[in-house]
């Protein structure tokens, strides 16, 4: 079959179970596409072909033996932030270019236990800091919809791989939008779960109180399949919640949109820099949801102006602490011929980290230093609480909150925005992480240059099933999620 990459996760699952094709055939098909097309997209940092074929053969045995799960034999790409035993795990950094993880992240281990086949590790902004994936030591990944544009970030490799049909779905992580914004830029569905729903064990830390892993795929249904694998309590992550996991696939159907109260924050649609096409597509999608039975309710989110300054204190503060472990001594990059210990530390870190990571370590260290701690870090934590309360108040009168995922569509590669301009592009995503809420991006059309636009829906805590179900119902009634970039149409 030459069109295996067209199939949804459900179709792959059914096709494998019904012996229409084998996992080996499917895996070879994807590996062939990667070999042919990824020279243009540059989504993979590492392709694990040999291991993938071995996993595929094992999956085929399990399917024949009747011991398969719904996902046995289905290929996946992992963001290169998830530790993979025996395989290079770089977090997009020169610092970890030589790092072979001795263990699997819980998300990866769960994927293996479910029979998923790992195609490889995909590109990202260094240590997940960025919005374009250009901050990677391995170079920029291209947006499949227009190879001169970025796929977004930091999970840009995950998004580009799926949008170019170089993986059926992928894992991502979202500290301040890194699942939702690249999903938006690449026309995909991506879910950032509630903080604590997915284990962070073995997921290289950026800002621990904000980081959360989640699925990136072509549809809400495909995301639901991956959530069924990713979600759940993990004794190895004390911040993961001991709460029953939904069956995200079984919960997709129903009447999620009928009577749904969607909050429209006044402040969000008056943000300077909100692109006219993005605004128009988002408003059209909301109109469609209204036709399908939802009610639109205007709400206030008064803390909107505080989002960017608060996030860009807390995230760098936590990053400066998390990244102190890369000292050139224990693992990772080590500078050559150090004259003394200080020289080893200094040169390993200034040679091993890129500019954006160093910038954030400096900001974070400053914000946490004696004399400034109360003025910056403690104050930011107080504002963070107010931002959370703002959302909780809104959820007293609405079920979900609608927003664009990003104020613009995908930037040009090399657009070279200033750090502050770049940070302002995170306005719609970062508050969700500060509050620990779940949110989903769904594709809802294109701008005048044929670049995808995304609608973001923010839910209350643990409402992942509801968000997936709303988007699934929307996707049953529309076809934006079925559109493919030209490069995805190419056969290998
Ligand atoms: N763009 C944001 C940042 O640079 C979010 C990144 C993320 O979610 N990992 O921090």
Short mmCIF file of C-alpha atoms and ligand atoms in Angstrom, two decimals:
data_model
loop_
_atom_site.label_atom_id
_atom_site.label_comp_id
_atom_site.label_asym_id
_atom_site.label_seq_id
_atom_site.Cartn_x
_atom_site.Cartn_y
_atom_site.Cartn_z
CA UNK A 1 0.00 0.00 0.00
CA UNK A 2 1.39 3.40 -0.90
CA UNK A 3 -0.99 5.54 1.09
CA UNK A 4 -0.54 4.16 4.59
CA UNK A 5 0.43 7.63 5.78
CA UNK A 6 -3.08 8.81 4.95
CA UNK A 7 -4.65 6.62 7.60
CA UNK A 8 -5.86 7.88 10.96
CA UNK A 9 -4.78 6.17 14.17
CA UNK A 10 -8.11 4.35 14.35
CA UNK A 11 -7.64 3.12 10.78
CA UNK A 12 -4.07 2.05 11.52
CA UNK A 13 -5.23 0.20 14.61
CA UNK A 14 -8.01 -1.57 12.72
CA UNK A 15 -5.81 -2.27 9.69
CA UNK A 16 -3.11 -3.87 11.83
CA UNK A 17 -5.63 -5.91 13.83
CA UNK A 18 -7.35 -7.06 10.63
CA UNK A 19 -3.99 -7.99 9.01
CA UNK A 20 -4.58 -5.58 6.10
CA UNK A 21 -0.93 -4.62 6.53
CA UNK A 22 1.77 -5.48 9.02
CA UNK A 23 3.57 -3.18 11.42
CA UNK A 24 6.76 -3.92 9.48
CA UNK A 25 5.15 -2.69 6.24
CA UNK A 26 3.81 0.38 7.98
CA UNK A 27 7.10 1.15 9.70
CA UNK A 28 9.08 0.66 6.49
CA UNK A 29 6.63 2.96 4.74
CA UNK A 30 7.25 5.74 7.27
CA UNK A 31 11.03 5.17 7.29
CA UNK A 32 11.03 5.46 3.50
CA UNK A 33 9.11 8.72 3.67
CA UNK A 34 11.52 10.08 6.28
CA UNK A 35 14.54 9.11 4.15
CA UNK A 36 13.06 10.80 1.11
CA UNK A 37 11.32 13.88 2.50
CA UNK A 38 12.97 14.79 5.78
CA UNK A 39 15.98 16.25 3.98
CA UNK A 40 13.59 19.14 3.27
CA UNK A 41 11.60 19.22 6.50
CA UNK A 42 14.49 18.42 8.87
CA UNK A 43 12.17 17.29 11.64
CA UNK A 44 14.20 14.34 12.93
CA UNK A 45 17.39 14.68 14.99
CA UNK A 46 17.77 10.89 15.21
CA UNK A 47 16.03 8.19 13.16
CA UNK A 48 16.03 4.84 14.97
CA UNK A 49 15.35 2.66 11.93
CA UNK A 50 16.88 -0.57 13.18
CA UNK A 51 15.18 -0.45 16.56
CA UNK A 52 11.90 0.57 14.92
CA UNK A 53 11.93 -2.47 12.63
CA UNK A 54 12.72 -4.78 15.56
CA UNK A 55 9.81 -3.24 17.51
CA UNK A 56 7.60 -3.61 14.45
CA UNK A 57 8.44 -7.31 14.14
CA UNK A 58 7.70 -7.82 17.83
CA UNK A 59 4.41 -5.97 17.34
CA UNK A 60 3.48 -8.25 14.44
CA UNK A 61 4.12 -11.27 16.65
CA UNK A 62 1.94 -9.79 19.41
CA UNK A 63 -0.86 -9.02 16.95
CA UNK A 64 -0.83 -12.60 15.66
CA UNK A 65 -0.71 -13.95 19.21
CA UNK A 66 -3.72 -11.86 20.22
CA UNK A 67 -1.83 -9.93 22.90
CA UNK A 68 -1.93 -6.57 21.11
CA UNK A 69 -3.28 -3.29 22.51
CA UNK A 70 -5.14 -0.77 20.31
CA UNK A 71 -1.80 0.82 19.41
CA UNK A 72 0.48 -2.19 19.01
CA UNK A 73 2.54 -1.69 15.87
CA UNK A 74 1.64 1.98 15.34
CA UNK A 75 4.69 4.23 14.79
CA UNK A 76 5.38 7.39 16.77
CA UNK A 77 8.00 10.14 16.93
CA UNK A 78 9.16 11.40 20.34
CA UNK A 79 10.21 14.96 21.02
CA UNK A 80 13.94 14.83 21.78
CA UNK A 81 13.24 15.99 25.33
CA UNK A 82 11.97 12.55 26.41
CA UNK A 83 14.76 10.26 27.57
CA UNK A 84 15.07 7.11 25.46
CA UNK A 85 17.21 4.28 26.78
CA UNK A 86 20.28 3.62 24.66
CA UNK A 87 19.37 6.40 22.24
CA UNK A 88 20.75 9.91 22.01
CA UNK A 89 18.54 12.41 23.86
CA UNK A 90 19.65 15.96 23.12
CA UNK A 91 16.91 18.47 24.09
CA UNK A 92 18.14 20.29 20.97
CA UNK A 93 21.36 21.27 22.74
CA UNK A 94 25.06 20.92 22.07
CA UNK A 95 25.24 20.33 25.83
CA UNK A 96 23.55 16.94 25.36
CA UNK A 97 24.81 16.10 21.88
CA UNK A 98 26.75 13.17 23.37
CA UNK A 99 24.09 12.09 25.88
CA UNK A 100 22.78 8.53 25.59
CA UNK A 101 20.07 8.13 28.16
CA UNK A 102 20.44 5.14 30.50
CA UNK A 103 16.67 4.93 31.01
CA UNK A 104 13.31 5.64 29.37
CA UNK A 105 11.02 8.51 30.33
CA UNK A 106 7.75 7.17 31.74
CA UNK A 107 5.92 8.41 28.64
CA UNK A 108 8.34 6.47 26.41
CA UNK A 109 8.14 3.36 28.60
CA UNK A 110 4.34 3.48 28.52
CA UNK A 111 4.46 3.83 24.75
CA UNK A 112 6.69 0.77 24.49
CA UNK A 113 4.42 -1.21 26.82
CA UNK A 114 1.48 -0.29 24.58
CA UNK A 115 3.41 -1.62 21.56
CA UNK A 116 4.16 1.72 19.87
CA UNK A 117 7.07 1.69 17.42
CA UNK A 118 9.55 4.55 17.89
CA UNK A 119 10.61 6.01 14.53
CA UNK A 120 13.03 8.44 16.14
CA UNK A 121 13.55 11.65 18.05
CA UNK A 122 12.39 14.98 16.69
CA UNK A 123 13.82 18.48 16.77
CA UNK A 124 12.99 21.24 19.22
CA UNK A 125 14.20 24.58 20.52
CA UNK A 126 17.13 24.07 22.87
CA UNK A 127 15.77 22.93 26.26
CA UNK A 128 12.29 23.83 24.95
CA UNK A 129 13.06 27.54 25.06
CA UNK A 130 11.64 29.23 22.02
CA UNK A 131 8.71 29.52 19.64
CA UNK A 132 10.27 28.65 16.27
CA UNK A 133 12.54 25.60 16.77
CA UNK A 134 15.34 27.75 15.34
CA UNK A 135 17.05 27.69 18.76
CA UNK A 136 18.12 24.10 18.11
CA UNK A 137 21.79 23.10 17.93
CA UNK A 138 20.71 20.91 14.99
CA UNK A 139 19.40 23.80 12.91
CA UNK A 140 15.95 24.94 11.91
CA UNK A 141 13.06 22.62 11.04
CA UNK A 142 10.81 23.72 8.16
CA UNK A 143 7.06 24.18 8.23
CA UNK A 144 5.57 21.58 5.83
CA UNK A 145 3.00 24.14 4.64
CA UNK A 146 5.74 26.47 3.45
CA UNK A 147 9.34 25.35 3.78
CA UNK A 148 10.51 28.95 4.17
CA UNK A 149 8.57 29.28 7.41
CA UNK A 150 9.11 27.90 10.91
CA UNK A 151 6.93 25.09 12.31
CA UNK A 152 6.65 26.94 15.64
CA UNK A 153 8.21 25.76 18.85
CA UNK A 154 9.43 24.42 20.95
CA UNK A 155 7.86 21.13 19.74
CA UNK A 156 8.43 22.14 16.11
CA UNK A 157 9.96 18.83 15.07
CA UNK A 158 6.93 16.93 16.39
CA UNK A 159 4.56 19.25 14.53
CA UNK A 160 6.50 19.23 11.27
CA UNK A 161 6.93 15.44 11.30
CA UNK A 162 3.19 14.88 11.69
CA UNK A 163 2.17 17.63 9.25
CA UNK A 164 4.49 16.19 6.56
CA UNK A 165 3.18 12.67 7.25
CA UNK A 166 6.57 11.55 8.53
CA UNK A 167 4.93 10.15 11.67
CA UNK A 168 1.25 9.39 12.38
CA UNK A 169 1.47 11.21 15.70
CA UNK A 170 4.07 12.51 18.12
CA UNK A 171 4.72 13.46 21.70
CA UNK A 172 5.31 17.08 22.61
CA UNK A 173 5.80 19.12 25.74
CA UNK A 174 4.25 22.42 26.67
CA UNK A 175 5.75 24.79 29.25
CA UNK A 176 4.24 27.93 27.77
CA UNK A 177 2.58 26.84 24.53
CA UNK A 178 5.05 24.45 22.94
CA UNK A 179 2.37 21.91 21.96
CA UNK A 180 -0.42 24.33 21.05
CA UNK A 181 1.54 26.94 19.08
CA UNK A 182 3.39 24.51 16.77
CA UNK A 183 0.12 22.59 16.34
CA UNK A 184 -1.45 25.89 15.31
CA UNK A 185 1.41 26.79 12.93
CA UNK A 186 1.30 23.34 11.27
CA UNK A 187 -2.48 22.76 11.10
CA UNK A 188 -2.60 20.03 13.76
CA UNK A 189 -4.52 19.13 16.87
CA UNK A 190 -2.42 19.28 20.05
CA UNK A 191 -3.44 18.87 23.67
CA UNK A 192 -1.66 20.36 26.68
CA UNK A 193 -3.03 18.35 29.62
CA UNK A 194 -3.66 19.68 33.14
CA UNK A 195 -0.46 19.94 35.16
CA UNK A 196 0.06 16.54 36.79
CA UNK A 197 -1.95 14.45 34.32
CA UNK A 198 1.10 13.15 32.44
CA UNK A 199 4.30 12.03 34.16
CA UNK A 200 7.32 14.30 33.81
CA UNK A 201 9.74 11.55 34.82
CA UNK A 202 12.51 11.38 32.25
CA UNK A 203 11.29 14.50 30.48
CA UNK A 204 14.24 16.91 30.51
CA UNK A 205 13.22 19.80 32.77
CA UNK A 206 12.84 23.36 31.59
CA UNK A 207 10.48 24.94 34.17
CA UNK A 208 9.22 22.16 36.41
CA UNK A 209 6.06 23.85 37.69
CA UNK A 210 4.92 24.55 34.12
CA UNK A 211 6.21 21.59 32.02
CA UNK A 212 3.66 19.06 30.79
CA UNK A 213 3.79 16.43 28.06
CA UNK A 214 0.95 15.79 25.64
CA UNK A 215 -0.08 14.45 22.23
CA UNK A 216 0.26 16.13 18.82
CA UNK A 217 -1.66 14.61 15.93
CA UNK A 218 -3.91 15.24 12.97
CA UNK A 219 -7.17 15.06 14.88
CA UNK A 220 -8.68 15.03 18.36
CA UNK A 221 -9.41 11.34 17.90
CA UNK A 222 -5.75 10.60 17.16
CA UNK A 223 -4.76 12.68 20.22
CA UNK A 224 -7.21 10.72 22.36
CA UNK A 225 -5.50 7.45 21.43
CA UNK A 226 -2.14 8.83 22.52
CA UNK A 227 -3.56 10.36 25.71
CA UNK A 228 -4.81 6.89 26.66
CA UNK A 229 -1.15 5.84 26.70
CA UNK A 230 0.44 8.99 28.16
CA UNK A 231 -1.90 9.91 31.02
CA UNK A 232 -1.79 8.53 34.53
CA UNK A 233 -0.18 8.65 37.93
CA UNK A 234 3.51 7.82 38.19
CA UNK A 235 5.18 7.02 41.49
CA UNK A 236 8.38 8.43 39.98
CA UNK A 237 6.85 11.91 39.58
CA UNK A 238 5.53 13.31 42.86
CA UNK A 239 3.64 16.05 41.00
CA UNK A 240 1.64 13.58 38.93
CA UNK A 241 -1.90 13.21 40.23
CA UNK A 242 -3.42 10.08 41.74
CA UNK A 243 -6.65 10.39 39.88
CA UNK A 244 -8.43 7.93 37.61
CA UNK A 245 -7.65 8.34 33.95
CA UNK A 246 -10.52 8.72 31.50
CA UNK A 247 -10.85 6.52 28.46
CA UNK A 248 -10.26 9.46 26.12
CA UNK A 249 -11.24 7.49 23.02
CA UNK A 250 -14.48 6.09 24.42
CA UNK A 251 -15.45 9.56 25.68
CA UNK A 252 -15.15 11.24 22.28
CA UNK A 253 -18.70 10.76 21.20
CA UNK A 254 -21.75 12.43 22.53
CA UNK A 255 -23.11 15.90 22.64
CA UNK A 256 -20.12 17.88 23.85
CA UNK A 257 -21.05 21.03 21.95
CA UNK A 258 -24.79 21.06 22.64
CA UNK A 259 -25.31 23.67 25.37
CA UNK A 260 -21.58 24.30 25.79
CA UNK A 261 -20.87 27.77 27.19
CA UNK A 262 -17.78 29.17 25.49
CA UNK A 263 -16.17 32.18 27.16
CA UNK A 264 -14.78 34.84 24.84
CA UNK A 265 -12.30 36.99 26.76
CA UNK A 266 -12.73 40.62 25.67
CA UNK A 267 -9.07 41.35 26.35
CA UNK A 268 -7.85 38.55 24.05
CA UNK A 269 -9.40 39.87 20.89
CA UNK A 270 -8.02 43.38 21.36
CA UNK A 271 -4.39 42.37 21.70
CA UNK A 272 -2.08 44.56 19.61
CA UNK A 273 -0.45 42.37 17.00
CA UNK A 274 -3.39 39.99 16.56
CA UNK A 275 -3.35 39.24 12.83
CA UNK A 276 -6.59 40.03 10.99
CA UNK A 277 -6.76 36.63 9.26
CA UNK A 278 -6.14 34.78 12.53
CA UNK A 279 -8.90 36.78 14.19
CA UNK A 280 -11.29 36.15 11.29
CA UNK A 281 -10.67 32.37 11.17
CA UNK A 282 -11.04 32.03 14.94
CA UNK A 283 -14.29 34.01 14.87
CA UNK A 284 -15.61 31.86 12.02
CA UNK A 285 -14.84 28.70 13.97
CA UNK A 286 -16.66 30.10 16.98
CA UNK A 287 -19.64 30.87 14.79
CA UNK A 288 -19.61 27.26 13.60
CA UNK A 289 -19.52 26.03 17.20
CA UNK A 290 -22.46 28.33 17.92
CA UNK A 291 -24.39 26.81 15.01
CA UNK A 292 -23.62 23.40 16.47
CA UNK A 293 -25.30 24.34 19.74
CA UNK A 294 -22.76 26.25 21.82
CA UNK A 295 -23.42 29.64 23.41
CA UNK A 296 -20.78 32.35 23.25
CA UNK A 297 -20.41 34.36 26.45
CA UNK A 298 -18.27 37.46 26.67
CA UNK A 299 -15.99 37.29 29.70
CA UNK A 300 -13.25 39.33 31.34
CA UNK A 301 -9.75 38.05 31.95
CA UNK A 302 -8.33 41.12 33.60
CA UNK A 303 -4.83 39.82 34.18
CA UNK A 304 -3.98 39.48 30.46
CA UNK A 305 -1.32 42.19 30.55
CA UNK A 306 0.53 40.40 33.33
CA UNK A 307 0.94 37.09 31.46
CA UNK A 308 4.17 37.75 29.58
CA UNK A 309 6.11 39.46 32.40
CA UNK A 310 5.02 36.83 34.94
CA UNK A 311 5.89 33.84 32.77
CA UNK A 312 9.20 35.35 31.70
CA UNK A 313 10.26 35.61 35.34
CA UNK A 314 9.03 32.28 36.64
CA UNK A 315 10.10 30.15 33.66
CA UNK A 316 13.70 31.51 33.53
CA UNK A 317 13.97 31.31 37.34
CA UNK A 318 13.11 27.61 37.31
CA UNK A 319 15.25 27.07 34.22
CA UNK A 320 18.29 28.63 35.86
CA UNK A 321 17.91 26.19 38.72
CA UNK A 322 17.17 23.12 36.54
CA UNK A 323 20.02 23.81 34.14
CA UNK A 324 22.61 24.21 36.89
CA UNK A 325 23.15 20.43 36.65
CA UNK A 326 24.97 20.85 33.31
CA UNK A 327 28.36 21.68 34.72
CA UNK A 328 30.72 19.79 32.43
CA UNK A 329 31.51 17.33 35.20
CA UNK A 330 28.84 14.69 35.42
CA UNK A 331 27.52 14.32 31.90
CA UNK A 332 27.00 16.31 28.75
CA UNK A 333 29.40 18.65 27.01
CA UNK A 334 32.78 19.33 28.63
CA UNK A 335 35.13 22.09 27.48
CA UNK A 336 38.57 20.93 26.42
CA UNK A 337 41.76 21.58 28.40
CA UNK A 338 40.32 23.55 31.33
CA UNK A 339 42.94 25.41 33.36
CA UNK A 340 40.98 24.99 36.61
CA UNK A 341 37.53 24.08 37.90
CA UNK A 342 35.99 27.54 37.36
CA UNK A 343 37.28 27.54 33.82
CA UNK A 344 35.73 24.10 33.26
CA UNK A 345 32.33 25.28 34.52
CA UNK A 346 32.41 28.56 32.65
CA UNK A 347 33.58 27.30 29.31
CA UNK A 348 31.49 24.11 29.36
CA UNK A 349 28.38 26.18 29.94
CA UNK A 350 29.16 29.03 27.57
CA UNK A 351 30.26 26.66 24.79
CA UNK A 352 27.51 24.07 25.45
CA UNK A 353 24.47 26.36 25.73
CA UNK A 354 23.10 28.55 22.96
CA UNK A 355 22.31 32.26 23.26
CA UNK A 356 18.64 32.01 24.26
CA UNK A 357 19.36 29.46 26.98
CA UNK A 358 22.16 31.63 28.36
CA UNK A 359 19.88 34.67 28.28
CA UNK A 360 17.27 32.84 30.35
CA UNK A 361 19.79 31.47 32.82
CA UNK A 362 21.01 35.03 33.36
CA UNK A 363 17.50 36.46 33.82
CA UNK A 364 16.52 33.61 36.12
CA UNK A 365 19.64 33.79 38.23
CA UNK A 366 19.16 37.52 38.61
CA UNK A 367 15.50 37.13 39.60
CA UNK A 368 16.41 34.56 42.24
CA UNK A 369 19.41 36.39 43.67
CA UNK A 370 19.42 37.76 47.22
CA UNK A 371 18.07 41.31 47.19
CA UNK A 372 15.94 40.76 44.08
CA UNK A 373 14.11 37.57 45.04
CA UNK A 374 11.22 39.34 46.77
CA UNK A 375 10.94 42.09 44.18
CA UNK A 376 10.81 39.70 41.22
CA UNK A 377 10.31 36.02 41.94
CA UNK A 378 8.00 36.27 44.95
CA UNK A 379 5.99 39.01 43.26
CA UNK A 380 5.67 36.94 40.08
CA UNK A 381 4.39 34.00 42.15
CA UNK A 382 1.72 36.25 43.69
CA UNK A 383 0.65 37.50 40.28
CA UNK A 384 0.59 33.89 39.09
CA UNK A 385 -2.01 33.15 41.77
CA UNK A 386 -4.12 36.09 40.60
CA UNK A 387 -3.96 34.81 37.02
CA UNK A 388 -5.18 31.40 38.18
CA UNK A 389 -8.01 32.99 40.18
CA UNK A 390 -9.03 35.01 37.13
CA UNK A 391 -9.53 31.75 35.21
CA UNK A 392 -11.35 30.03 38.06
CA UNK A 393 -13.75 32.94 38.30
CA UNK A 394 -14.39 32.70 34.56
CA UNK A 395 -15.13 28.98 34.87
CA UNK A 396 -18.00 29.81 37.23
CA UNK A 397 -19.97 31.05 34.23
CA UNK A 398 -18.48 29.21 31.24
CA UNK A 399 -17.35 25.64 30.42
CA UNK A 400 -14.41 26.44 28.16
CA UNK A 401 -12.58 29.59 27.09
CA UNK A 402 -11.75 30.33 23.46
CA UNK A 403 -8.64 32.11 22.20
CA UNK A 404 -6.31 32.07 19.26
CA UNK A 405 -3.31 29.81 19.95
CA UNK A 406 -0.99 32.52 18.65
CA UNK A 407 -1.47 36.09 17.42
CA UNK A 408 0.05 35.28 14.02
CA UNK A 409 0.60 32.40 11.66
CA UNK A 410 4.07 30.84 11.23
CA UNK A 411 6.99 33.31 11.00
CA UNK A 412 9.53 33.21 8.19
CA UNK A 413 12.69 31.26 8.98
CA UNK A 414 15.35 33.78 10.00
CA UNK A 415 12.81 36.54 10.71
CA UNK A 416 15.05 37.34 13.65
CA UNK A 417 12.49 38.82 16.01
CA UNK A 418 13.94 40.44 19.12
CA UNK A 419 13.59 38.36 22.29
CA UNK A 420 10.79 40.61 23.54
CA UNK A 421 8.86 40.44 20.25
CA UNK A 422 9.20 36.67 20.39
CA UNK A 423 7.98 36.53 23.99
CA UNK A 424 4.91 38.62 23.11
CA UNK A 425 3.89 35.90 20.65
CA UNK A 426 3.25 33.64 23.68
CA UNK A 427 0.47 35.86 25.03
CA UNK A 428 -2.34 33.33 24.40
CA UNK A 429 -0.64 30.21 25.70
CA UNK A 430 1.48 30.93 28.77
CA UNK A 431 -1.28 31.80 31.25
CA UNK A 432 -2.66 28.27 30.85
CA UNK A 433 0.64 26.85 32.14
CA UNK A 434 0.85 29.39 34.96
CA UNK A 435 -2.61 28.21 36.06
CA UNK A 436 -1.92 24.51 35.34
CA UNK A 437 -5.01 24.18 33.14
CA UNK A 438 -5.56 21.94 30.10
CA UNK A 439 -5.96 23.45 26.62
CA UNK A 440 -6.24 22.18 23.07
CA UNK A 441 -5.44 23.60 19.65
CA UNK A 442 -7.53 22.70 16.61
CA UNK A 443 -6.92 23.80 13.02
CA UNK A 444 -9.66 26.16 11.78
CA UNK A 445 -8.50 27.42 8.39
CA UNK A 446 -5.75 29.34 6.65
CA UNK A 447 -4.45 32.87 6.24
CA UNK A 448 -3.99 34.64 2.90
CA UNK A 449 -0.63 32.87 2.43
CA UNK A 450 -2.15 29.42 3.00
CA UNK A 451 -0.56 29.04 6.44
CA UNK A 452 -2.72 27.29 9.07
CA UNK A 453 -4.63 29.12 11.83
CA UNK A 454 -5.54 27.47 15.13
CA UNK A 455 -8.34 27.85 17.65
CA UNK A 456 -7.39 27.25 21.27
CA UNK A 457 -9.92 26.01 23.80
CA UNK A 458 -8.95 26.21 27.47
CA UNK A 459 -10.74 23.93 29.92
CA UNK A 460 -11.08 23.64 33.66
CA UNK A 461 -8.83 21.18 35.54
CA UNK A 462 -8.99 17.55 34.32
CA UNK A 463 -11.35 18.39 31.45
CA UNK A 464 -9.15 16.75 28.81
CA UNK A 465 -11.97 14.43 27.73
CA UNK A 466 -14.31 17.36 27.29
CA UNK A 467 -11.80 19.34 25.21
CA UNK A 468 -11.03 16.34 22.99
CA UNK A 469 -14.71 15.61 22.60
CA UNK A 470 -15.62 19.20 21.64
CA UNK A 471 -12.89 19.26 19.01
CA UNK A 472 -13.84 15.77 17.79
CA UNK A 473 -17.45 16.84 17.27
CA UNK A 474 -16.23 19.98 15.47
CA UNK A 475 -13.97 17.84 13.29
CA UNK A 476 -16.85 15.51 12.40
CA UNK A 477 -18.65 18.58 11.02
CA UNK A 478 -15.71 20.32 9.31
CA UNK A 479 -12.68 19.26 7.28
CA UNK A 480 -9.82 21.61 8.25
CA UNK A 481 -8.02 18.77 10.02
CA UNK A 482 -8.05 16.68 6.84
CA UNK A 483 -6.11 19.23 4.77
CA UNK A 484 -2.57 18.19 3.90
CA UNK A 485 0.51 20.24 3.07
CA UNK A 486 1.84 19.66 -0.47
CA UNK A 487 4.87 17.77 0.81
CA UNK A 488 2.62 15.35 2.68
CA UNK A 489 0.92 14.53 -0.63
CA UNK A 490 4.23 13.32 -2.07
CA UNK A 491 4.78 9.62 -2.13
CA UNK A 492 8.03 8.05 -1.12
N1 LIG B 1 7.65 29.87 23.70
C1 LIG B 1 7.68 29.69 25.10
C2 LIG B 1 9.09 29.83 25.63
O1 LIG B 1 9.93 30.12 24.86
C3 LIG B 1 7.10 28.35 25.49
C4 LIG B 1 8.05 27.23 25.33
C5 LIG B 1 7.51 25.92 25.83
O2 LIG B 1 6.31 25.74 26.01
N2 LIG B 1 8.41 24.99 26.08
O3 LIG B 1 9.35 29.67 26.78
#
